[in-house]
Amino acid sequence: MRIENYPEIIPGKNPFKKIYLAIFLWITGRAIQAAARTDRVVKKEFEMLPDDFMLYLGVSPNGPGFVVGKDSNGKAKYMGAKLKGKSITLKMIIKNIEAAFLVFTFQESTAVGFAHDRFMVSGNLDEACRIGRVLDIVEIYLLPKIITKLAVKRYPNWKQMSPIRKHVGRVIIYTRAILGF
Amino acid sequence: MKLTEQFKFFNQAKIISGNKGLNNIPVELDDYNASKPLIITDKKSVEKKFDKIFIKALSDSNLIIGALYGSVSNEAKIAEVRELVDLYIARGCDSIIAIGSESSMNTAKAVNLMLCEKKDFLEIKDVNQNLKPLIGILTIDSRDTFTTDIVTVDARTLQSNYLFPNVVIIDPRMVKGGSEESVVERSLLALTQSIEAGTYGVNNPMNDSYIYSANQYIYENIKVLSKNRQETEAAVAIANAVYMAGVAFSNAPTGIAYALAKEIHKLTGESIGKVAAIILPHALRWINGKKDNGIKDKILQSLIGIEGYAKTPSEKRSIMVIDEIENLIKSFPKSLPSNLKDLKLQRYILENIANIIPDKIEYKITAKECLAIIDAAWSSEKEKV
């Protein structure tokens, strides 16, 4: 056997999926900040989190991802895409880019993604469940019903979220997410 | 439910089964602090482009493939193993991934043993240490000892708990396709391993759970998959059954049908799956007449379901198992002959095999009884052996 006939192989890259995920996670991160300042349920969920709370939601091994934490006033704040220099209290990592693509293109709902062992969570499980609920609400605001139904476990009925609250909230959250306040 | 007084069960493999299963490999290797695997696969897998699917699944990971060796022969060979040890060292690899056939896995296990024991494979007598991380990827060619604790190289066999792969991956992309014959062969070999694992030796409740699940998966999916080899659910179910049968087989004494089939395969090259399936009902008919062992009632339940099981009187359940297996075999006339005679085997070879089997298995059987089982399978006569 000639060893040089069996060279090292470096697996390729998938830039399209990475770019899609980077954009999706950027919007979601900023939308969490906006939703926590607009929607009372999300606001309450954030109030229940500890003062030093800082979440990283990203894709293994090299991202993309986002960091959302509480600022000095105790309000939710999008803190960028990079982990460096941040003391993360809750890490939610999707095991690979394909799994992230399945979840964030809604081929699999977040709950099914968890059941299929696509996530690694390090931190307080109670906080992770809280963030799961926040993500569901943010998706309801960001996406049309036909898509959101694929992403969340149960789509809220009129009593749980009135159309007025949903549509007005959607406009405000989109505006805040784009403008970043 | 009565608990057996004493039993043992061991399985170290973590199983990852389902959509995009292959993409989990970087994270799994990371758990072992490994990032540079040596990939060992066979020519058939390369022809089917399984190596390409595998490399693509590792996109955007931090893994570097130390080397991809895709020329493993039909049987693992010591010369090849030695060369792969050199390749592993030269490339600075830290783990091994076997894709495809049993020979790929045997080669991978032997390389792993030589690296850890720092001896030639032929000098290793037993294994008493954890080996390097080994991942097995099941494909349509994986069968027999792929997921077991056994390694065979050049007719030398070793068995140890340390030889189980650490992780087994079942991904739909790797288990769909192939011919009807291949589906029937690997499914019925798994069924033989599984049913025999529950028939000889002491009652083992842990092993039984693997056995019943494997039987159920095979019985429910073999006909679907043999008709449509692209049926994802059935393909994944059969691959899971192959895995579970392998684990059950590792935790039980070797059965007679399997031992005969293995020996016939070794001496004639005939498919082990076909031979095992033909012999199985006859071996079961023989064991069913024994006082200390017999076919368990629950095997019938795993084959035909609770309703059929409840309808069958208890004294007829073991005979019903044999009838069900015979009917199952008959449903694949294109892929599986009904007797050994139609496989065009040399009769004298079978007689020689009957003489050596009693020394190769734990269960007490005479050469005469082995020959009687072979005789019954030769022309598939239904009389009691």
Coordinates of N, CA and C in Angstrom, one line a residue, chain A residues 1-15 17-18 60-62 95-99 102 107-108 116-118 120, chain B residues 14 18-21 23-24 27-28 36 55 58-71 80 83-84 86-87 90-91:
Chain A
M1 N 0.8 -1.2 0.0 CA 0.0 0.0 0.0 C 0.9 1.3 0.0
R2 N 0.6 2.2 -0.9 CA 1.3 3.4 -0.9 C 0.5 4.5 -0.2
I3 N 1.0 4.9 0.9 CA 0.3 5.8 1.8 C -0.2 7.1 1.1
E4 N 0.7 7.5 0.1 CA 0.3 8.8 -0.6 C -1.0 8.6 -1.4
N5 N -1.3 7.4 -1.7 CA -2.6 7.1 -2.5 C -3.8 7.4 -1.6
Y6 N -3.6 7.6 -0.3 CA -4.8 7.8 0.6 C -4.6 9.1 1.3
P7 N -4.8 10.2 0.6 CA -4.6 11.5 1.2 C -5.6 11.9 2.2
E8 N -5.2 12.9 3.0 CA -6.2 13.5 3.9 C -7.3 14.2 3.1
I9 N -8.5 14.2 3.7 CA -9.7 14.8 3.0 C -10.3 15.8 4.0
I10 N -10.4 17.0 3.5 CA -11.1 18.0 4.3 C -12.5 18.2 3.7
P11 N -13.5 17.8 4.5 CA -14.9 18.0 4.0 C -15.2 19.4 3.6
G12 N -16.1 19.5 2.6 CA -16.4 20.8 2.0 C -17.3 21.7 2.9
K13 N -17.7 22.8 2.4 CA -18.5 23.8 3.1 C -19.9 23.9 2.4
N14 N -20.8 24.4 3.1 CA -22.1 24.6 2.5 C -22.5 26.1 2.7
P15 N -22.0 27.0 1.9 CA -22.2 28.4 2.2 C -23.7 28.9 2.1
K17 N -26.5 27.3 3.0 CA -27.2 27.0 4.3 C -26.6 27.9 5.4
K18 N -25.3 28.1 5.4 CA -24.7 28.9 6.5 C -25.3 30.3 6.4
S60 N -23.3 24.1 16.0 CA -21.9 23.5 16.2 C -21.3 23.2 14.8
P61 N -20.0 23.3 14.6 CA -19.0 23.7 15.6 C -18.7 25.2 15.5
N62 N -19.0 25.9 14.3 CA -18.4 27.2 14.2 C -19.5 28.3 14.0
K95 N -26.6 20.5 16.9 CA -25.4 19.6 16.7 C -24.7 19.8 15.3
N96 N -25.4 20.1 14.3 CA -24.8 20.3 13.0 C -25.6 21.2 12.1
I97 N -25.0 21.7 11.0 CA -25.7 22.6 10.2 C -26.9 22.1 9.5
E98 N -26.9 20.8 9.2 CA -28.1 20.1 8.5 C -29.2 20.1 9.5
A99 N -28.9 19.8 10.8 CA -30.0 19.7 11.8 C -30.6 21.1 12.0
L102 N -32.9 21.9 9.1 CA -34.2 21.2 9.2 C -35.1 22.0 10.1
Q107 N -38.9 22.2 8.6 CA -39.2 20.8 8.2 C -39.4 20.0 9.5
E108 N -38.8 20.4 10.6 CA -39.0 19.8 11.9 C -39.3 21.0 12.8
H116 N -35.6 14.6 18.6 CA -34.7 13.9 17.7 C -33.2 14.1 18.1
D117 N -33.0 14.7 19.3 CA -31.7 14.9 19.8 C -30.8 15.7 19.0
R118 N -31.4 16.8 18.4 CA -30.6 17.7 17.6 C -30.0 18.8 18.4
M120 N -28.0 20.4 21.9 CA -27.2 20.2 23.1 C -27.5 21.4 24.0
Chain B
K14 N -23.7 3.2 21.3 CA -24.8 4.2 21.3 C -25.3 4.2 19.9
G18 N -31.9 7.6 12.2 CA -32.9 8.5 11.6 C -32.3 9.5 10.7
N19 N -33.2 10.4 10.2 CA -32.9 11.4 9.2 C -31.6 12.2 9.6
K20 N -30.6 12.3 8.7 CA -29.4 13.1 8.9 C -28.6 12.5 10.1
G21 N -28.7 11.2 10.4 CA -27.9 10.6 11.4 C -26.4 10.7 11.2
N23 N -24.8 13.2 10.1 CA -24.3 14.5 10.4 C -23.9 14.6 11.9
N24 N -24.3 13.7 12.7 CA -23.9 13.7 14.1 C -22.5 13.2 14.4
V27 N -19.9 15.6 16.3 CA -20.2 15.8 17.7 C -19.9 14.5 18.5
E28 N -20.2 13.4 17.9 CA -20.0 12.1 18.6 C -18.5 11.9 18.8
K36 N -9.9 13.2 13.9 CA -9.2 12.8 12.7 C -9.4 11.3 12.5
I55 N -18.8 11.8 3.2 CA -18.0 13.0 3.2 C -18.8 14.2 3.1
L58 N -20.2 15.4 6.3 CA -19.3 16.1 7.3 C -19.0 17.5 7.0
S59 N -19.7 18.0 6.0 CA -19.5 19.5 5.6 C -19.7 20.4 6.8
D60 N -18.9 21.5 6.7 CA -19.0 22.5 7.8 C -18.6 22.0 9.2
S61 N -17.9 20.8 9.2 CA -17.5 20.4 10.6 C -16.0 20.7 10.7
N62 N -15.4 20.4 11.8 CA -14.0 20.7 12.0 C -13.2 19.4 11.8
L63 N -13.9 18.3 11.3 CA -13.2 17.0 11.1 C -12.2 17.1 9.9
I64 N -11.1 16.4 10.1 CA -10.3 16.1 8.9 C -10.3 14.6 8.8
I65 N -10.6 14.1 7.6 CA -10.5 12.7 7.4 C -9.0 12.3 7.1
G66 N -8.5 11.5 8.1 CA -7.1 11.1 8.0 C -6.8 10.4 6.7
A67 N -7.6 9.5 6.3 CA -7.5 8.8 5.0 C -8.8 8.0 4.8
L68 N -9.1 7.8 3.6 CA -10.3 6.9 3.3 C -9.8 5.7 2.5
Y69 N -9.9 4.6 3.1 CA -9.5 3.3 2.4 C -10.8 2.6 2.0
G70 N -10.9 2.5 0.7 CA -12.2 1.9 0.2 C -12.0 0.7 -0.6
S71 N -11.0 -0.2 -0.2 CA -10.8 -1.4 -1.0 C -10.8 -2.6 -0.2
E80 N -3.9 -6.7 4.9 CA -4.6 -5.4 4.7 C -4.7 -4.7 6.1
E83 N -1.4 -3.1 7.0 CA -1.1 -1.9 6.2 C -1.9 -0.7 6.7
L84 N -3.1 -1.0 7.1 CA -4.0 0.0 7.6 C -3.5 0.6 8.9
D86 N -0.4 0.9 9.6 CA 0.7 1.9 9.2 C 0.1 3.2 8.7
L87 N -1.0 3.0 7.9 CA -1.7 4.2 7.4 C -2.2 5.1 8.5
A90 N 0.7 6.8 10.2 CA 1.3 7.8 9.3 C 0.5 9.1 9.2
R91 N -0.8 8.9 9.2 CA -1.7 10.1 9.1 C -2.1 10.7 10.5

